[in-house]
XYZ file of C-alpha atoms in Angstrom:
559
model
C 14.491 12.199 28.861
C 15.379 8.998 27.011
C 18.678 10.586 25.968
C 19.562 11.561 29.511
C 18.689 7.885 30.707
C 21.205 6.343 28.145
C 23.802 8.747 29.335
C 23.125 7.849 33.109
C 23.415 4.024 32.290
C 26.645 4.684 30.505
C 28.195 6.540 33.393
C 26.980 4.085 35.781
C 29.502 1.636 34.140
C 32.337 4.237 33.915
C 34.548 2.662 36.477
C 33.953 -0.917 35.450
C 36.129 -2.345 32.710
C 34.058 -4.100 29.841
C 37.191 -4.703 27.675
C 41.040 -5.206 28.368
C 42.906 -1.896 28.592
C 45.544 -1.173 25.841
C 48.772 -3.048 26.873
C 50.911 0.032 26.636
C 48.777 2.144 28.933
C 48.337 -0.773 31.402
C 52.030 -1.151 31.680
C 52.479 2.501 32.242
C 49.862 2.408 35.090
C 51.521 -0.584 36.674
C 54.935 0.905 36.585
C 53.377 4.167 38.185
C 51.976 1.926 40.952
C 55.177 0.178 41.449
C 57.143 3.318 41.676
C 54.794 4.676 44.245
C 55.216 1.596 46.348
C 58.926 1.719 45.955
C 58.743 5.245 47.476
C 56.625 3.968 50.238
C 58.979 1.240 50.944
C 61.990 3.282 51.231
C 60.090 5.666 53.448
C 59.301 2.976 55.576
C 62.829 1.610 55.764
C 64.074 4.982 56.654
C 61.901 5.161 59.593
C 62.170 1.505 61.025
C 66.142 1.082 60.369
C 67.577 3.731 62.740
C 65.070 2.654 65.412
C 66.264 -0.727 65.431
C 62.961 -2.381 64.473
C 64.081 -4.863 61.851
C 64.921 -7.521 64.371
C 62.033 -7.215 66.773
C 60.455 -10.598 65.695
C 62.218 -13.596 66.750
C 61.298 -15.428 63.636
C 62.976 -12.701 61.568
C 66.080 -13.595 63.546
C 65.676 -17.105 62.996
C 65.000 -16.881 59.369
C 68.316 -14.927 58.973
C 70.083 -17.561 61.002
C 68.829 -20.453 58.683
C 70.137 -18.230 55.788
C 73.535 -17.660 57.293
C 74.102 -21.038 58.218
C 73.842 -22.434 54.781
C 77.515 -21.148 54.110
C 78.641 -20.076 57.724
C 78.744 -23.282 59.753
C 80.964 -26.211 60.410
C 78.942 -28.290 58.218
C 77.331 -26.069 55.600
C 74.945 -27.024 52.847
C 71.266 -27.892 52.056
C 70.710 -29.639 55.453
C 71.039 -26.450 57.316
C 67.591 -25.462 55.840
C 66.199 -27.494 58.580
C 62.820 -29.260 58.298
C 60.001 -27.041 59.347
C 60.179 -23.787 57.532
C 60.320 -24.114 53.765
C 63.271 -23.339 51.962
C 62.628 -20.566 49.443
C 62.750 -17.490 51.715
C 66.146 -18.694 53.269
C 67.560 -19.142 49.870
C 66.652 -15.712 48.647
C 68.289 -14.372 51.932
C 71.507 -16.306 51.506
C 73.272 -13.712 49.226
C 72.485 -10.831 51.444
C 73.002 -12.372 54.913
C 76.674 -13.255 53.954
C 77.543 -9.685 54.531
C 78.119 -9.570 58.513
C 77.177 -5.921 58.738
C 73.657 -6.677 57.129
C 73.104 -10.082 59.162
C 73.831 -7.958 62.292
C 71.363 -5.097 61.781
C 68.715 -7.216 59.832
C 69.210 -5.373 56.772
C 69.736 -8.613 54.771
C 66.164 -9.606 55.176
C 64.903 -6.164 53.954
C 65.934 -6.238 50.198
C 63.877 -9.367 49.393
C 60.901 -8.225 51.330
C 60.926 -4.589 50.020
C 61.117 -6.078 46.282
C 58.059 -8.538 47.166
C 56.031 -5.583 48.676
C 56.416 -3.469 45.348
C 55.725 -6.570 43.254
C 52.582 -7.252 45.595
C 51.232 -3.757 44.970
C 52.022 -3.686 41.336
C 50.361 -7.219 40.796
C 47.166 -6.119 42.604
C 46.625 -3.085 40.745
C 47.207 -5.242 37.320
C 44.853 -7.749 38.640
C 42.049 -5.226 39.673
C 42.561 -3.773 36.215
C 41.172 -6.961 34.654
C 37.743 -5.753 35.903
C 37.912 -2.205 36.880
C 38.758 1.199 35.657
C 41.763 3.067 36.921
C 40.018 4.599 39.961
C 38.789 1.182 41.232
C 42.320 -0.470 40.814
C 43.798 2.728 42.375
C 41.529 2.388 45.379
C 42.437 -1.505 45.700
C 46.187 -0.747 45.532
C 46.174 2.180 47.596
C 44.322 0.039 50.537
C 47.135 -2.410 50.162
C 50.176 -0.193 49.793
C 49.315 2.099 52.782
C 48.801 -0.674 55.283
C 51.173 0.118 58.101
C 51.674 -3.452 59.090
C 52.731 -4.474 55.614
C 54.896 -1.503 55.419
C 56.590 -2.561 58.533
C 56.763 -6.159 57.613
C 58.435 -5.543 54.403
C 61.451 -4.146 56.150
C 62.024 -7.447 57.991
C 62.975 -10.859 57.136
C 59.385 -12.169 57.602
C 57.858 -14.186 55.008
C 54.643 -12.463 54.636
C 55.627 -9.938 52.038
C 56.995 -12.697 49.729
C 54.085 -14.961 50.080
C 51.534 -12.035 49.411
C 53.535 -11.337 46.160
C 53.323 -14.799 45.057
C 49.629 -14.944 45.832
C 48.964 -11.926 43.674
C 51.108 -12.598 40.894
C 50.110 -16.119 40.617
C 46.401 -15.046 40.893
C 47.018 -12.515 38.182
C 48.658 -15.042 35.866
C 45.911 -17.413 36.410
C 43.123 -14.871 35.550
C 44.889 -13.733 32.420
C 45.343 -17.445 31.417
C 41.639 -18.330 31.902
C 40.670 -15.276 30.048
C 43.149 -16.159 27.229
C 41.612 -19.622 27.146
C 38.205 -18.136 26.725
C 39.130 -15.905 23.892
C 40.888 -19.189 22.353
C 44.395 -17.707 22.528
C 46.256 -20.933 22.666
C 49.779 -19.720 22.559
C 49.226 -17.031 24.997
C 47.503 -19.086 27.432
C 50.116 -21.774 27.370
C 52.668 -19.303 28.103
C 50.694 -17.791 31.114
C 50.006 -21.103 32.402
C 53.585 -22.165 32.484
C 54.528 -18.694 34.275
C 51.735 -19.367 36.741
C 53.040 -22.700 37.361
C 56.547 -21.339 38.192
C 55.256 -18.719 40.682
C 52.995 -21.395 42.281
C 55.928 -23.756 42.898
C 57.555 -20.611 44.502
C 54.675 -20.438 46.690
C 54.714 -24.016 47.567
C 58.344 -23.667 48.792
C 57.518 -20.423 50.755
C 54.694 -21.313 53.052
C 52.326 -24.178 53.425
C 49.375 -22.064 52.821
C 50.904 -22.060 49.409
C 50.373 -25.821 48.757
C 46.553 -25.124 49.293
C 46.602 -21.947 47.411
C 48.349 -23.863 44.489
C 45.826 -26.712 44.368
C 42.894 -24.010 44.322
C 44.469 -22.277 41.435
C 45.225 -25.433 39.503
C 41.442 -26.183 39.936
C 40.504 -23.054 38.489
C 42.614 -23.575 35.336
C 41.535 -27.075 35.196
C 37.830 -26.065 35.163
C 38.388 -23.569 32.408
C 40.466 -26.404 30.185
C 37.691 -28.657 30.532
C 34.742 -26.292 29.753
C 36.582 -25.015 26.866
C 37.712 -28.407 25.677
C 41.343 -27.389 25.551
C 42.940 -30.641 26.865
C 43.606 -31.978 23.510
C 44.588 -28.816 22.228
C 48.129 -26.824 22.495
C 47.380 -25.618 25.951
C 47.000 -29.442 27.080
C 50.704 -29.885 27.137
C 51.285 -26.741 29.436
C 48.436 -27.912 31.794
C 50.405 -31.228 32.129
C 53.543 -29.492 33.004
C 51.501 -27.282 35.370
C 50.124 -30.466 36.985
C 53.402 -32.130 37.137
C 55.153 -29.187 38.692
C 52.526 -28.706 41.461
C 52.698 -32.342 42.251
C 56.545 -32.720 42.218
C 57.084 -29.428 44.501
C 55.578 -30.838 47.698
C 56.919 -34.364 47.047
C 60.481 -32.779 46.811
C 59.991 -31.450 50.400
C 58.665 -34.736 51.672
C 61.740 -36.575 50.095
C 64.278 -34.054 51.571
C 62.492 -34.438 55.099
C 62.835 -38.195 54.524
C 66.477 -38.414 53.553
C 67.760 -35.590 56.053
C 65.646 -36.326 59.145
C 64.290 -39.753 58.534
C 60.735 -38.950 58.290
C 58.819 -37.391 55.320
C 56.379 -35.666 57.621
C 59.086 -34.412 59.959
C 57.938 -30.675 59.361
C 54.610 -31.708 60.891
C 55.493 -34.027 63.703
C 59.191 -33.588 64.430
C 60.694 -31.846 67.535
C 60.550 -28.437 65.898
C 56.876 -28.772 64.384
C 54.206 -26.345 65.493
C 52.414 -29.327 67.400
C 55.566 -30.336 69.434
C 56.307 -26.606 70.211
C 52.714 -26.315 71.361
C 52.902 -29.555 73.518
C 56.518 -28.087 75.264
C 54.969 -24.771 76.007
C 51.579 -25.725 77.017
C 50.908 -25.331 80.756
C 49.705 -28.702 82.450
C 46.022 -28.442 83.369
C 45.636 -24.931 81.570
C 42.630 -24.578 79.021
C 43.473 -25.139 75.245
C 43.826 -21.967 73.215
C 40.876 -20.386 71.925
C 39.776 -22.105 68.616
C 41.283 -25.462 69.539
C 39.250 -28.234 67.676
C 36.526 -25.428 66.730
C 36.893 -24.012 63.287
C 34.150 -21.549 63.845
C 36.118 -19.938 66.900
C 39.341 -20.182 65.112
C 37.995 -18.647 62.000
C 36.791 -15.815 64.211
C 40.095 -15.160 65.770
C 41.811 -15.294 62.502
C 39.322 -12.869 60.790
C 39.444 -10.460 63.690
C 43.334 -10.361 63.663
C 42.934 -9.672 59.799
C 40.522 -6.853 60.329
C 42.421 -5.330 63.145
C 45.528 -5.343 60.929
C 43.644 -3.677 58.163
C 41.629 -0.707 59.707
C 41.097 0.964 62.833
C 39.155 -1.095 65.777
C 35.841 0.683 65.270
C 35.792 -0.125 61.619
C 36.694 -3.653 61.927
C 33.331 -5.234 61.408
C 32.412 -2.767 58.562
C 35.611 -3.753 56.667
C 34.255 -7.521 56.524
C 30.635 -6.219 55.502
C 32.388 -4.193 52.718
C 34.294 -6.939 51.591
C 31.558 -9.148 51.298
C 29.482 -6.486 49.409
C 32.524 -6.011 47.027
C 32.679 -9.925 46.347
C 28.949 -9.699 45.432
C 29.504 -7.005 43.079
C 32.725 -8.866 41.737
C 30.543 -12.060 41.205
C 28.256 -10.111 39.276
C 30.696 -8.248 37.167
C 33.160 -10.823 36.562
C 30.884 -13.825 35.658
C 32.547 -15.863 32.980
C 35.639 -13.599 33.227
C 37.895 -15.288 35.996
C 35.319 -15.299 38.883
C 37.174 -18.154 40.508
C 40.333 -16.245 40.617
C 38.742 -13.620 42.636
C 37.474 -16.140 45.084
C 40.859 -17.508 45.390
C 41.888 -14.664 47.699
C 39.276 -15.743 50.323
C 41.286 -19.091 50.633
C 43.353 -18.127 53.846
C 40.180 -17.728 55.681
C 39.254 -21.539 55.704
C 42.941 -22.458 55.599
C 43.753 -20.807 58.920
C 40.332 -21.646 60.502
C 41.487 -25.344 60.028
C 45.021 -24.842 60.952
C 44.330 -22.928 64.222
C 41.785 -25.652 65.189
C 43.750 -28.706 64.332
C 47.370 -27.579 63.441
C 48.358 -26.485 66.663
C 48.926 -22.684 65.409
C 47.204 -20.305 67.968
C 46.314 -16.835 67.181
C 46.156 -14.351 70.205
C 44.694 -10.780 69.731
C 44.573 -8.203 72.457
C 40.916 -7.763 72.095
C 39.800 -11.343 73.044
C 41.127 -13.837 75.495
C 43.940 -14.302 76.393
C 44.502 -10.628 75.586
C 47.886 -11.099 74.002
C 49.729 -11.097 70.724
C 50.724 -14.176 68.928
C 50.712 -15.044 65.253
C 48.722 -11.894 64.473
C 50.816 -11.505 61.252
C 48.733 -14.675 59.842
C 45.840 -12.203 59.141
C 47.840 -10.236 56.679
C 47.041 -12.822 54.116
C 43.424 -11.405 53.965
C 44.819 -7.904 52.916
C 44.567 -8.850 49.123
C 41.162 -9.768 49.480
C 40.119 -6.889 51.540
C 41.895 -4.456 49.237
C 40.618 -5.852 45.908
C 36.946 -6.161 47.063
C 36.977 -2.754 48.755
C 37.893 -1.623 45.249
C 34.756 -3.320 43.891
C 32.553 -1.960 46.495
C 33.901 1.617 46.247
C 33.588 1.416 42.451
C 29.903 0.314 42.814
C 29.353 3.244 45.420
C 30.721 5.847 43.081
C 28.606 4.728 40.214
C 25.389 4.907 42.324
C 26.172 8.304 43.635
C 27.046 9.210 39.729
C 23.604 8.073 38.653
C 21.880 10.334 41.111
C 24.251 13.084 41.940
C 26.966 13.292 39.054
C 28.543 16.451 40.295
C 29.517 14.569 43.641
C 31.107 11.616 41.893
C 34.585 13.135 41.815
C 34.319 14.415 45.510
C 33.135 10.917 46.599
C 36.342 9.294 44.747
C 38.536 12.012 46.567
C 36.839 11.324 49.924
C 37.445 7.717 49.634
C 41.263 8.109 49.000
C 41.274 10.503 52.018
C 39.619 7.985 54.123
C 42.157 5.366 53.232
C 44.957 7.599 54.077
C 43.284 8.756 57.312
C 42.855 5.122 58.187
C 46.390 4.326 57.575
C 47.610 7.467 59.638
C 45.403 6.117 62.414
C 46.614 2.566 62.474
C 50.361 4.217 62.639
C 49.316 6.238 65.665
C 47.852 3.376 67.457
C 50.811 0.968 66.358
C 49.814 -1.562 63.746
C 48.767 -4.969 65.244
C 52.003 -6.856 63.679
C 54.282 -4.201 65.208
C 52.538 -4.428 68.509
C 53.187 -8.051 68.574
C 56.889 -7.780 67.731
C 57.494 -5.242 70.484
C 55.656 -6.935 73.074
C 57.280 -10.376 72.389
C 60.774 -8.964 72.075
C 60.658 -6.690 75.167
C 62.679 -9.177 77.349
C 64.306 -11.288 74.602
C 66.349 -8.197 72.838
C 67.839 -6.838 76.210
C 68.968 -10.475 77.148
C 70.487 -11.229 73.734
C 72.390 -7.674 74.017
C 73.776 -8.480 77.330
C 74.798 -12.015 76.297
C 76.525 -10.517 72.992
C 78.418 -8.172 75.329
C 79.630 -11.126 77.270
C 80.569 -13.075 74.230
C 82.401 -10.257 72.773
C 84.717 -10.239 75.868
C 85.810 -13.967 75.091
C 89.159 -14.384 73.429
C 88.785 -14.305 69.768
C 90.443 -17.588 68.952
C 88.594 -20.868 69.842
C 85.106 -22.471 69.185
C 81.917 -21.874 71.512
C 79.791 -24.694 72.308
C 76.256 -23.276 72.345
C 72.535 -24.472 71.548
C 71.511 -21.785 69.149
C 67.981 -22.492 68.471
C 66.602 -20.015 70.980
C 68.979 -17.213 71.274
C 71.134 -16.960 68.138
C 70.534 -13.301 68.100
C 73.261 -13.085 70.847
C 75.689 -14.203 68.325
C 74.217 -11.970 65.552
C 74.496 -8.895 67.642
C 78.074 -9.976 68.720
C 79.160 -10.466 65.126
C 80.465 -13.776 65.604
C 80.523 -16.217 62.738
C 78.626 -19.395 63.351
C 81.306 -21.476 62.411
C 83.024 -20.431 65.480
C 80.373 -22.480 67.384
C 79.320 -25.966 67.921
C 75.729 -25.857 67.961
C 72.633 -28.071 67.424
C 72.816 -27.728 63.609
C 76.242 -29.500 63.565
C 74.741 -32.755 63.093
C 78.237 -34.475 63.425
C 79.807 -32.709 66.517
C 76.693 -31.954 68.476
C 75.961 -35.362 69.768
C 79.725 -36.238 70.888
C 79.848 -32.815 72.428
C 77.046 -33.347 74.706
C 78.677 -36.404 76.123
C 81.888 -34.558 77.153
C 81.191 -30.743 77.018
C 84.563 -29.836 78.307
C 86.539 -31.699 75.540
C 84.322 -30.250 72.752
C 85.377 -26.671 72.880
C 87.330 -23.809 74.789
C 84.094 -22.175 75.893
C 80.446 -23.422 76.574
C 77.308 -21.120 76.668
C 74.217 -22.764 78.239
C 71.053 -21.301 78.831
C 69.096 -22.543 81.734
C 67.073 -25.678 80.788
C 68.539 -26.087 77.417
C 70.077 -29.313 76.042
C 73.481 -28.204 76.795
C 72.783 -27.113 80.282
C 71.375 -30.580 80.811
C 74.568 -32.104 79.450
C 76.795 -29.795 81.598
C 74.843 -30.807 84.652
C 75.356 -34.463 83.861
C 79.174 -34.089 82.661
C 80.488 -31.072 84.585
C 84.049 -32.240 84.955
C 86.731 -29.911 83.429
C 84.481 -26.835 83.333
C 84.908 -23.610 85.159
C 81.954 -21.158 85.337
C 83.364 -17.582 84.464
C 80.164 -15.483 83.912
C 76.430 -15.359 84.510
C 74.086 -13.231 82.217
C 70.572 -12.996 83.394
C 67.588 -10.621 82.281
C 64.099 -10.412 83.335
C 61.809 -12.793 81.687
C 64.650 -14.697 80.029
C 66.587 -17.994 81.451
C 70.065 -17.175 82.738
C 73.056 -17.771 80.455
C 76.138 -19.375 81.976
C 79.588 -19.235 80.321
C 82.039 -21.877 81.146
C 85.734 -22.150 80.297
C 87.196 -25.718 79.609
C 90.328 -26.758 81.697
C 90.999 -29.664 79.577
C 90.298 -28.702 76.037
C 93.447 -29.276 73.757
C 94.886 -31.586 76.626
C 94.194 -34.920 74.427
C 90.487 -34.677 75.049
C 89.158 -32.518 72.313
C 86.753 -33.972 69.484
C 87.137 -33.277 65.859
C 85.562 -30.387 64.403
C 86.597 -31.020 60.814
């Protein structure tokens, strides 16, 4: 009986790693996870591309626009990065978006996102293997890899796949660094710290969430450095470099905003900031969006968006409980071995609770008032936490079954994998939350931009077009018209003078009702003849004018 008990205790820990896996075997496992993710990525692209799903998100069109205008505009250069969205995603898109066909179809945004998705899945598997055996890590990686929302988003130019990859890679490097410090491996820990610093800097230049994530990761490393007395040893130099890089990165963005736009906080309070957009679009006298100045309500909306994006609706609350249970298991098992890194993955919850409450970034979900779709993709940042801690919870459940019914252990593992696949299939059939948002919010925009694109194609191939491009640049994209053929609101030398005399600025002008150009034409209509009107349900009408005086001594310089 005693011998049997010892065997039972041993099997109870059979899926919990007590020492690092051999490096060669770990590399092989990680490569296998990456290859599986690549296959899923390609299958998703093969489904989404023929159905025209790559450009459903207006923000995806806008990201490609920013990347394209870095080189394709009257005034190319870094100022074309703008002031609100951080620059790294657009710099990564820039080489791909120069291909006109890839810009028109959205394929330019696919390649960086697909690579990011593959890296994210492999990094999560490798991170889980620091504490779990292959089965537990496979459950975690499968949860992430099969998420239909992520599979769709990784075919677009959206920034979520890139940021998830940065989160997971930096968490992995931070965890390995902390463990190397505890083992006294100074050379290895220094190398890992520098690598983590570079990935965290990339996160800082990708999303503003990255600023907080980087600060939290720095704190985890700082605590390990202080507790181990490493500040005066070799890792101390790497820690100074880490600190300097993480301080310099956001300061560079502040300096860029100050130089280019006259305000270091233009991204927070400028005309294109979230607060400015919310102020322009809010209906006077209407109630504030849910979660406004209430972190509790804001956190609930974010968490529910995250749950609904990860599992079918009936299991939403259960997923959160499983993640909490998995976190408790992780805290117990990982004590002294990178516990802070595990808790890093919960960072998006307080960040978005605050952002929704006080940062003017509402989240709407169809389940709750106002029963709509808006910013549901923010919930995707909880996928790593849900996936990893589901892996911990599943491992504990399988070990519990093994202690009592060893013959059922293998069947329970297979059942869990089938449940993950069934959940993903059910989400696909019901349409993933982020895809539902993309479809709902593109329903009127895409037909309008297609109609306007057809009208633009019919214009003469010579001569510039005066147009406000911040709202419907998708029309130019679909028409395949180079941005340098336009004088638009990002042409900071030409745009202002053009608004004072639109007829003298270009041979043609395209004004959408209510945009700055429409207001300028209403104030200075002389010399313009209306030649076409494009209207579509749910969108402002576009009016196309021909200049009768352009080139007759009244044109402004476009050099």
